[in-house]
CSV table of C-alpha atoms and ligand atoms in Angstrom, one decimal:
chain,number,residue,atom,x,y,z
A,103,UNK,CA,3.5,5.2,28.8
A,104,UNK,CA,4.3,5.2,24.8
A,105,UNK,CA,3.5,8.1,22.3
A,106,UNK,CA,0.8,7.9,19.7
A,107,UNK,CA,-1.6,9.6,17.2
A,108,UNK,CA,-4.9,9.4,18.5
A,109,UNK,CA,-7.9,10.6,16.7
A,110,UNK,CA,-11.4,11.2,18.7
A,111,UNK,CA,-14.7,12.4,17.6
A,112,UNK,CA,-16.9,14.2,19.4
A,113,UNK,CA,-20.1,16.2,18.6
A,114,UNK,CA,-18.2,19.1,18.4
A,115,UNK,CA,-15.8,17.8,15.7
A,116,UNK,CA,-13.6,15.6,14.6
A,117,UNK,CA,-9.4,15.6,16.8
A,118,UNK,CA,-5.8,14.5,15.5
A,119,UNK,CA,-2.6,15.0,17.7
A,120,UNK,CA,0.2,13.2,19.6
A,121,UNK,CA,-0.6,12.1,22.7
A,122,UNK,CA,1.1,10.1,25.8
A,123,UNK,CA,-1.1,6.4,26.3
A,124,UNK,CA,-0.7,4.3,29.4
A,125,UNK,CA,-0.1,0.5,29.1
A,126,UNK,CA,-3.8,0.0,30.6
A,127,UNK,CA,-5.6,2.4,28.0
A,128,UNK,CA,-4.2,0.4,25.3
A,129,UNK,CA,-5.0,-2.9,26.9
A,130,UNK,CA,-8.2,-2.1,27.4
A,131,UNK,CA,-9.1,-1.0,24.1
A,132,UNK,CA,-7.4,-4.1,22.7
A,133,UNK,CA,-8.6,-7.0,24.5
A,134,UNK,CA,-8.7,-9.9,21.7
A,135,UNK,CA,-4.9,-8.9,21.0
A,136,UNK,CA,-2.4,-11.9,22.2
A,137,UNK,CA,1.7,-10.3,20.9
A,138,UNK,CA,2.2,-6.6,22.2
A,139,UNK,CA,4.7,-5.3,20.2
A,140,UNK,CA,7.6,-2.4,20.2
A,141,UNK,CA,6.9,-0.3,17.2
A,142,UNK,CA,9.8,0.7,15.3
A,143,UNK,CA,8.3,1.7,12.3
A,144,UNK,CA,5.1,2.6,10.6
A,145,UNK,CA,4.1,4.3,8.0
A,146,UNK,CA,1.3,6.7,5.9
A,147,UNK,CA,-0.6,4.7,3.3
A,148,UNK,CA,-3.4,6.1,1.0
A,149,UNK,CA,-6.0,4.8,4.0
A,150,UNK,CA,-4.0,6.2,6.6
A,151,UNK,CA,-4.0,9.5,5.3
A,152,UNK,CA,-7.8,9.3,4.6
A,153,UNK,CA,-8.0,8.4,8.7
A,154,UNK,CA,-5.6,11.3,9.8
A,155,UNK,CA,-8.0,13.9,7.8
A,156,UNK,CA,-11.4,12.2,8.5
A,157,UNK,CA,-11.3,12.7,4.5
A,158,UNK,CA,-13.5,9.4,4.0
A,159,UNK,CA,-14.7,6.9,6.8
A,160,UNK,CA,-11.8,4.6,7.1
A,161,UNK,CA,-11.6,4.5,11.4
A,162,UNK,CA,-15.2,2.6,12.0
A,163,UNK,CA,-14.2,2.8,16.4
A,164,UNK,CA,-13.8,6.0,18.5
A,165,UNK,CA,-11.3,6.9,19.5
A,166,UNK,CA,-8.9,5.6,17.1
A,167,UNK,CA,-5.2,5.0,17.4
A,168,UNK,CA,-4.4,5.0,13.5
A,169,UNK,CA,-1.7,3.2,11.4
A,170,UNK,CA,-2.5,0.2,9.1
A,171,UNK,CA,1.6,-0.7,8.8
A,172,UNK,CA,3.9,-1.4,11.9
A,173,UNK,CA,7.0,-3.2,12.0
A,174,UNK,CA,8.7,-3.8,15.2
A,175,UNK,CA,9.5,-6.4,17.8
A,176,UNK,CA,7.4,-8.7,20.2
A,177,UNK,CA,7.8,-7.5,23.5
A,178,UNK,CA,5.3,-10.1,25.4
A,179,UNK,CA,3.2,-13.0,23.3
A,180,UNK,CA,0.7,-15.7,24.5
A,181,UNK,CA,0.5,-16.8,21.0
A,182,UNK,CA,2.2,-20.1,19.7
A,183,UNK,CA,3.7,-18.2,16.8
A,184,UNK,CA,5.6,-15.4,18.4
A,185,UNK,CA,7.8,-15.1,21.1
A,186,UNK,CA,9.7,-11.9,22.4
A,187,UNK,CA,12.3,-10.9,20.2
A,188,UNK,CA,10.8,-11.6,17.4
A,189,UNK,CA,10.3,-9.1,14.7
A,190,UNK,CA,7.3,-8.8,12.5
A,191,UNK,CA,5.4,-6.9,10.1
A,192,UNK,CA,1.8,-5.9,10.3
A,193,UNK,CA,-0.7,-5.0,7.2
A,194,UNK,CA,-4.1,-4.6,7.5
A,195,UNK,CA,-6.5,-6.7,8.6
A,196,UNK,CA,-9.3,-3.7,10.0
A,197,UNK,CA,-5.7,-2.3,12.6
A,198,UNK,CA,-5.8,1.6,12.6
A,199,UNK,CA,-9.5,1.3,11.2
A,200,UNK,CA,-11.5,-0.5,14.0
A,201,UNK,CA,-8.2,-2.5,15.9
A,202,UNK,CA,-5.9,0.5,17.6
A,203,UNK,CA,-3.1,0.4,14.9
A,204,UNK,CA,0.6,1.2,14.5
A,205,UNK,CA,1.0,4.9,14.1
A,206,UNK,CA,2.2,4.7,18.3
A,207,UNK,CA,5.4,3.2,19.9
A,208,UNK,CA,3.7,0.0,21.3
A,209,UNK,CA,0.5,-1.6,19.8
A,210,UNK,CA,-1.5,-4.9,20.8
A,211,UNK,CA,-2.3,-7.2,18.0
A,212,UNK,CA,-3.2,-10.7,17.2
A,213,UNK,CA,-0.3,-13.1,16.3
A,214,UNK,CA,-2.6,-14.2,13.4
A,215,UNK,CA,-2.3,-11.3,11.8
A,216,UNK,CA,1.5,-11.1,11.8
A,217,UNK,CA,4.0,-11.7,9.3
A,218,UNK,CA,7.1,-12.8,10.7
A,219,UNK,CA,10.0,-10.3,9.2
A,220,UNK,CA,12.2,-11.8,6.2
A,221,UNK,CA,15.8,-12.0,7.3
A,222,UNK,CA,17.4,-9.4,4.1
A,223,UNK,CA,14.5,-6.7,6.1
A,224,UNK,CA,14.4,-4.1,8.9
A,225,UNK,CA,11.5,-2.2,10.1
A,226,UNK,CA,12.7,0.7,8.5
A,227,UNK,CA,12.5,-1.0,5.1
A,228,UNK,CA,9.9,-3.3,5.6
A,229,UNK,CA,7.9,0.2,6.2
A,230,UNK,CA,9.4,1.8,3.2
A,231,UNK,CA,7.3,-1.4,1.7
A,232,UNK,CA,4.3,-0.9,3.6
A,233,UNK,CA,1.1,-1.9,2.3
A,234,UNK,CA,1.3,-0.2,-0.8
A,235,UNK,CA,4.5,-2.2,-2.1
A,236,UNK,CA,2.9,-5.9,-0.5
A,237,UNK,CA,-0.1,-4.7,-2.5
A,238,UNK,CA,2.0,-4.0,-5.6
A,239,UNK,CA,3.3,-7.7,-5.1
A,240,UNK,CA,0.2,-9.1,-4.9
A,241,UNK,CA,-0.7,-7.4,-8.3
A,242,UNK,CA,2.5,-8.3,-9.6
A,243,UNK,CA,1.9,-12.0,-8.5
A,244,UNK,CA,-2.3,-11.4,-9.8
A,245,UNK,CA,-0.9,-10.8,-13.6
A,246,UNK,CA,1.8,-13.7,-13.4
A,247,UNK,CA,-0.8,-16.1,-12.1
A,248,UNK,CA,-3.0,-15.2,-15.1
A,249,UNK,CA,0.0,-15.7,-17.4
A,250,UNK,CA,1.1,-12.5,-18.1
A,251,UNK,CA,5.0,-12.5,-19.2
A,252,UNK,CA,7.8,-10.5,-20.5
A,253,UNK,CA,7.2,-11.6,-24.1
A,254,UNK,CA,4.0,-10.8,-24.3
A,255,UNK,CA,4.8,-6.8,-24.8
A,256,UNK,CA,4.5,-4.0,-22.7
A,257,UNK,CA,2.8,-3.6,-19.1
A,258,UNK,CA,1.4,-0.2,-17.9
A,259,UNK,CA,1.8,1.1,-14.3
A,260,UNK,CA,-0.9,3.8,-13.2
A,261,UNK,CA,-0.7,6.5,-10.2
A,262,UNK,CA,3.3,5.6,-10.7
A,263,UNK,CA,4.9,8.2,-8.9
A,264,UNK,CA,3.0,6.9,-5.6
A,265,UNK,CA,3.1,4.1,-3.6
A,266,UNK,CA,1.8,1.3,-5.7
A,267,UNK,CA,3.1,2.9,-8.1
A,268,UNK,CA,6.6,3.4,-7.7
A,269,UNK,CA,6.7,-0.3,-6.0
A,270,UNK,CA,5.0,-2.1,-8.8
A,271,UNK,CA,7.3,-0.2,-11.4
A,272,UNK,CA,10.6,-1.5,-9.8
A,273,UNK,CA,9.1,-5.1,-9.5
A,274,UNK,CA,7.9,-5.6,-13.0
A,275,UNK,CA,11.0,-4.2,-14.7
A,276,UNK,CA,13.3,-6.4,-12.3
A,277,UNK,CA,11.5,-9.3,-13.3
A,278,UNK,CA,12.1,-8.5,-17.5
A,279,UNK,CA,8.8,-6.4,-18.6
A,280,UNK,CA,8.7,-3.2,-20.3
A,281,UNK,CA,7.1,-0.7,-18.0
A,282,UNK,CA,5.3,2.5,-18.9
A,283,UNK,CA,4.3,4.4,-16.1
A,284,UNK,CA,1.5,6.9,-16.6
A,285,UNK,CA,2.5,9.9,-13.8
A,286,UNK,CA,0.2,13.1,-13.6
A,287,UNK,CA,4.0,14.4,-12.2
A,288,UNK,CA,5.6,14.1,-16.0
A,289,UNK,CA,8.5,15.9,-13.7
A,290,UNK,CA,9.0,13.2,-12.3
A,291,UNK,CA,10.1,10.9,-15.4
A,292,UNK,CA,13.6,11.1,-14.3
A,293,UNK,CA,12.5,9.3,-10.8
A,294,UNK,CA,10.2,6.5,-12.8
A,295,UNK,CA,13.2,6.0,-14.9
A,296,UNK,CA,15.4,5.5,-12.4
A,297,UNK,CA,13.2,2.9,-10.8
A,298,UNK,CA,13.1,1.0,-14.6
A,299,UNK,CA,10.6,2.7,-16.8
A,300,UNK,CA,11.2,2.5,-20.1
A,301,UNK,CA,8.5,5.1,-21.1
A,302,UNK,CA,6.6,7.7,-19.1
A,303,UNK,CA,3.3,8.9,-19.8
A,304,UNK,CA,0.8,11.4,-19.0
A,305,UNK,CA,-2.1,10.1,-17.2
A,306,UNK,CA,-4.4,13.1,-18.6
A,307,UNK,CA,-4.3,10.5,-21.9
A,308,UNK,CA,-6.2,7.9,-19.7
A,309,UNK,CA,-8.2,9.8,-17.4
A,310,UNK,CA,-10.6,11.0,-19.6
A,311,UNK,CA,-13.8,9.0,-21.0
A,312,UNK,CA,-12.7,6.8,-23.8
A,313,UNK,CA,-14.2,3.9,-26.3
A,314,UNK,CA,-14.7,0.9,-24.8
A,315,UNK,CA,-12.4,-0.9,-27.3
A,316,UNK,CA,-9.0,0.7,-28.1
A,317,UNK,CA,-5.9,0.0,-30.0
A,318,UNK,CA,-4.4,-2.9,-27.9
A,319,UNK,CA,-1.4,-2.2,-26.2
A,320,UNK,CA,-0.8,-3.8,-23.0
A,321,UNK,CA,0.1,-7.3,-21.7
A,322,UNK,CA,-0.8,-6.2,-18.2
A,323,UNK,CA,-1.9,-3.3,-15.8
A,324,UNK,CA,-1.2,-2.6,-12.3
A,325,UNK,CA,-4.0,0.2,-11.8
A,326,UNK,CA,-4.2,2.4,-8.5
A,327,UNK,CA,-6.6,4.8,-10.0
A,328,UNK,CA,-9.5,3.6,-11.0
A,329,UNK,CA,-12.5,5.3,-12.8
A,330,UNK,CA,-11.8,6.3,-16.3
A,331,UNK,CA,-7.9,5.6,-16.3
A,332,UNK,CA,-9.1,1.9,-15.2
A,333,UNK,CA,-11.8,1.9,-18.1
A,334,UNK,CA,-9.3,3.2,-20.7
A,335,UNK,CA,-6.9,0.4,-19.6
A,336,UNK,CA,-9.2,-2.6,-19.9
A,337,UNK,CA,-10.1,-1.1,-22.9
A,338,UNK,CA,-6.3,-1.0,-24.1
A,339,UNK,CA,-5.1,-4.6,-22.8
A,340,UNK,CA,-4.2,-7.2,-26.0
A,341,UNK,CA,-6.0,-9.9,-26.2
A,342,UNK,CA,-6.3,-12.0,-23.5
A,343,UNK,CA,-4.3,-10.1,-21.2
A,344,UNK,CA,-4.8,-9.1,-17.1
A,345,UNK,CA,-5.2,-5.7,-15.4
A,346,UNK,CA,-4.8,-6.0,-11.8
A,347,UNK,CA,-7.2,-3.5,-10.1
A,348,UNK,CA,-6.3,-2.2,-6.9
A,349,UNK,CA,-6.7,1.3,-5.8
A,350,UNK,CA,-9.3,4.2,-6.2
A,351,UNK,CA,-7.2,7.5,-6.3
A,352,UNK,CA,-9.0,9.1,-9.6
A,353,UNK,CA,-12.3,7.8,-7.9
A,354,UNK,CA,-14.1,4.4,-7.0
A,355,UNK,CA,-16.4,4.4,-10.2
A,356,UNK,CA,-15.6,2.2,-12.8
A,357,UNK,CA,-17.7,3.6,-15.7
A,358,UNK,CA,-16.3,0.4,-18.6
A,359,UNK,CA,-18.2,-2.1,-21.2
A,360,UNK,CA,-17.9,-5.5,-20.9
A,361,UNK,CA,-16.9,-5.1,-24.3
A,362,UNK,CA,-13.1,-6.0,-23.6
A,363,UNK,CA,-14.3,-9.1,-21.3
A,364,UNK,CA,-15.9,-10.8,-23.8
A,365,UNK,CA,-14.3,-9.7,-27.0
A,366,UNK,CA,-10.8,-10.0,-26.0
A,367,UNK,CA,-11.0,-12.5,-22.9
A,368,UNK,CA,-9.3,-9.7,-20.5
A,369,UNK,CA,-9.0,-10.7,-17.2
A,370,UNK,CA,-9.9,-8.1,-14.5
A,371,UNK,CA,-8.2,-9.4,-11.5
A,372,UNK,CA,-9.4,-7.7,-8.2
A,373,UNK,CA,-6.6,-7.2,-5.5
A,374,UNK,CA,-7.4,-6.7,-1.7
A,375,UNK,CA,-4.3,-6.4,0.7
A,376,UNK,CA,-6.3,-6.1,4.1
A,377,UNK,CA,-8.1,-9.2,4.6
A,378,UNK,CA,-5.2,-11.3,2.1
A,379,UNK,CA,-4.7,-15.1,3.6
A,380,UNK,CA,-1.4,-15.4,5.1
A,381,UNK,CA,0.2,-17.9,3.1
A,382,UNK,CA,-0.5,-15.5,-0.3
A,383,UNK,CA,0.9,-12.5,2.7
A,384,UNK,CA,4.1,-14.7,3.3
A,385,UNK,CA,4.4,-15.3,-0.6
A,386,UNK,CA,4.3,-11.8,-1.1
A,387,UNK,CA,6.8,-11.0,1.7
A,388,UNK,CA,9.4,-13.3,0.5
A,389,UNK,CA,9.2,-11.9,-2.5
A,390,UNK,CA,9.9,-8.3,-2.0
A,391,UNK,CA,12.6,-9.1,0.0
A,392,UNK,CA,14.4,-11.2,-2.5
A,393,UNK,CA,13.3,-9.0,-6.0
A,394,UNK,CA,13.2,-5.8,-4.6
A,395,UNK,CA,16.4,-3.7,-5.2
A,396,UNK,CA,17.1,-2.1,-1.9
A,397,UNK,CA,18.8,1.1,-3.6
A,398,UNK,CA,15.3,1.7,-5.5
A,399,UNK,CA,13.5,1.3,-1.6
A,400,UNK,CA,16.2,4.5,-1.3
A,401,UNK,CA,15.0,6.0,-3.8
A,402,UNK,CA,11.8,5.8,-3.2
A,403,UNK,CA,11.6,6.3,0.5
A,404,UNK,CA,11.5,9.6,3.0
A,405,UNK,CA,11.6,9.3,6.8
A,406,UNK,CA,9.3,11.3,8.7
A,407,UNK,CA,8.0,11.2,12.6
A,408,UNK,CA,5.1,10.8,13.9
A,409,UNK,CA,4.1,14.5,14.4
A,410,UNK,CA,4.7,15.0,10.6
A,411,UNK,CA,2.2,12.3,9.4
A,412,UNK,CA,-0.3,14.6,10.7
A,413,UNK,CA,1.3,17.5,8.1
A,414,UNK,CA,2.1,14.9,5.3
A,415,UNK,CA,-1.6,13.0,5.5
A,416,UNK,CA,-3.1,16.3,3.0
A,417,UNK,CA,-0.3,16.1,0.9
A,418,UNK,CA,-0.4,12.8,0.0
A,419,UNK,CA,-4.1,12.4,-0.7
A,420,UNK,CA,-3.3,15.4,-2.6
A,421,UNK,CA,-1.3,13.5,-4.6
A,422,UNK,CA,1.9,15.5,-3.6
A,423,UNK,CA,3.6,13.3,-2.2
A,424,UNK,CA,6.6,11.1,-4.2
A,425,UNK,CA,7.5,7.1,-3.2
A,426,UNK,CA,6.6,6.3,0.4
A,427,UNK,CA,7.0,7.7,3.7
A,428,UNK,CA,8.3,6.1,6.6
A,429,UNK,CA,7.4,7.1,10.2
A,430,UNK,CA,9.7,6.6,12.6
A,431,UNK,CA,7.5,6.2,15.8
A,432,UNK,CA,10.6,7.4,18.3
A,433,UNK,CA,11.0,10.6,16.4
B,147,NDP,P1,-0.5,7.3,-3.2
B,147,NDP,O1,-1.2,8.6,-2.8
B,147,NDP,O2,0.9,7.2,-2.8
B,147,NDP,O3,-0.5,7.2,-4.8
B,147,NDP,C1,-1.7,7.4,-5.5
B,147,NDP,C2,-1.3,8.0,-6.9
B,147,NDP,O4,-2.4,8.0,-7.7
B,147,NDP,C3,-0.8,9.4,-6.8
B,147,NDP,O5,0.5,9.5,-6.5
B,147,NDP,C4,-1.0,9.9,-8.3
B,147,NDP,O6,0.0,9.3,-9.1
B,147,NDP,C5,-2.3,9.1,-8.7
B,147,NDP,N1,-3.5,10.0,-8.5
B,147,NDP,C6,-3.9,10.7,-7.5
B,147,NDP,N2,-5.0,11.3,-7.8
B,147,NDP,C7,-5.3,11.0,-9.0
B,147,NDP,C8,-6.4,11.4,-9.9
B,147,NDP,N3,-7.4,12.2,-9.5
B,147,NDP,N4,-6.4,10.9,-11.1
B,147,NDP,C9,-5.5,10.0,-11.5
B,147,NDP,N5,-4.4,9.6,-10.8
B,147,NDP,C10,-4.4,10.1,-9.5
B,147,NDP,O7,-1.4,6.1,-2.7
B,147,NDP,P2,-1.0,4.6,-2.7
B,147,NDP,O8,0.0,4.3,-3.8
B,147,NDP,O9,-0.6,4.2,-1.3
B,147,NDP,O10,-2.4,3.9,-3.0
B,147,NDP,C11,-2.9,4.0,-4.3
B,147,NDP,C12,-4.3,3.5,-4.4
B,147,NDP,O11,-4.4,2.1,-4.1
B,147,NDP,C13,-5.3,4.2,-3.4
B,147,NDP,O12,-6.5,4.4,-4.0
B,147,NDP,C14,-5.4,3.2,-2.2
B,147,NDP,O13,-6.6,3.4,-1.5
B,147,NDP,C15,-5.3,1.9,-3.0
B,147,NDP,N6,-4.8,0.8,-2.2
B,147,NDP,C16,-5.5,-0.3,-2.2
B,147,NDP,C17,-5.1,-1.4,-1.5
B,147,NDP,C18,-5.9,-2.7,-1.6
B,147,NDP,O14,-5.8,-3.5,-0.7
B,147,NDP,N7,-6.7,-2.9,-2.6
B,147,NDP,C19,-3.9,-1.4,-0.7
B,147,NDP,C20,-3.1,-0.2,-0.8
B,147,NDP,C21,-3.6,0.9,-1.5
B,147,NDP,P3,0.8,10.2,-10.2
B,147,NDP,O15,1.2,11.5,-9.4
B,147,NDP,O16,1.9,9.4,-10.6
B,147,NDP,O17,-0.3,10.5,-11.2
């Protein structure tokens, strides 16, 4: 028997709590899994949250154990990759949405979809990652593969304070650009700062309809936001630069011109972390664990248990909460 969050749907409503799973139950719901692994770690992305709450319809299979993010070890593996012992990381890939996920002690996955863990990481900071910071890599690694560079001027970081956010921030000023973040939390300046910001913004100066061409400003954008803040942006990149579009937290509309497409050659580079190829996943990997200052993971990081994901979930879709949140499973 291991703990886990379990969420059920019935006629009469929709059900999130902790709950004690037997080795069977799991098995059964999991038969194409081949690595059953010891869950150290997880986490509470964007999606998750959206799951706990029943906010949007992320879990596609009742009932659901959720948790896109585990880290742990394998405990048992018929798959040629893994072997107990060994410690991975798990992102996406449909787990905690239609695959039992990692929000639980013990989960069954497919070797496939791990990512064996970088030597400098543990679960607890491969989960203070998540998805958010691999997807804040894979941004990162979007706008360097169009040619975006230091020299090229500034880059702009939206939805800072959170997740992607705060992740993307420390990678693009370790790697030499000038960051602005735009933060609807200008409190929390001091934080974005600290991570390497060299300027802080308001986002209520992006988030409201604009012109579809505006004074050009940025070499690159990391967006998590979307809709007007994600017009605004295209509309703002110099000439020929890359905005790296990845998240929806002002809203999934994207209400732009092509105006900045084919007048300035901007690149709008689309960035999916779920259903990423593993080598670009192993790329990505590598890379946070070598350019990712560990004292900014600090910085950026809370530790929660599992019962609190289930409090935290509202916050963070609120927009409430700071950084990421680790969930220790065995708390
Ligand atoms: P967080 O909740 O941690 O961060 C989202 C941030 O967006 C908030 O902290 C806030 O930043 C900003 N924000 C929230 N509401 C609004 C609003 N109404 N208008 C403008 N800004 C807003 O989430 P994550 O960082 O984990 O995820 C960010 C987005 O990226 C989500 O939409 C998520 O679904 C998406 N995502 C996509 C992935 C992919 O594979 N494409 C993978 C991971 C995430 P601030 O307070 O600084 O303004």
């Amino acid at each position: 028997m291991f703990d886990a969050l379990y969420l059920g749907k019935t006629d009469g409503g929709f059900s999130a709590a902790r709950r004690r799973i037997g080795d069977d139950e799991l098995a059964a719901a999991t038969p194409e899994a081949d690595v059953t692994v010891r869950v150290e770690c997880s986490t509470i992305n964007y999606k998750d949250a959206l799951a706990l709450t029943n906010r949007s319809p992320v879990v596609r299979r009742w009932p659901m154990v959720p948790g896109i993010d585990g880290a742990g070890v394998v405990e048992s593996s018929s798959h040629p990759g893994f072997a107990p012992g060994d410690r991975v990381i798990l992102n996406g890939w449909g787990v905690g949405e239609a695959h039992w996920g990692c929000l639980a002690q013990r989960a069954r996955l497919r070797g496939d979809w791990l990512v064996p863990m970088p030597g400098e990481l543990d679960a607890r900071r491969a989960m203070a990652i998540g998805t958010a910071g691999y997807t804040a890599m894979l941004c990162v690694m979007a706008l360097q593969r169009h040619g975006v560079a230091p020299d090229q001027g500034e880059v702009l970081v939206t939805g800072a304070a959170g997740g992607v956010g705060s992740v993307a921030v420390a990678l693009l000023a370790r790697l030499g650009f000038r960051v602005v973040a735009s933060t609807g939390r200008v409190d929390e300046a001091d934080y974005l700062r600290a991570l390497g910001a060299v300027e802080v913004i308001d986002r209520a100066a992006l988030s409201a309809p604009g012109k579809p061409l505006q004074k050009e400003r940025w070499a690159g954008v990391v967006d998590a936001v979307g809709s007007h803040t994600l017009a605004n942006a295209c509309a703002q990149v110099k000439y020929r630069g890359t905005v790296a579009a990845c998240g929806l937290a002002q809203g999934m509309d994207l209400p732009a011109s092509v105006a900045p497409f084919i007048l300035r050659g901007v690149t709008l580079a689309g960035v999916d972390s779920v259903m990423c190829p593993m080598p670009e996943r192993r790329e990505a990997w590598a890379r946070l664990a070598r350019e990712l200052d560990p004292a900014h993971i600090e910085r950026m990081t809370t530790v929660a248990g599992l019962d609190d994901a289930l409090r935290l979930a509202p916050e963070l879709l609120a927009g409430k909460v700071r950084g990421r949140v680790v969930i220790d499973v065995n708390r």
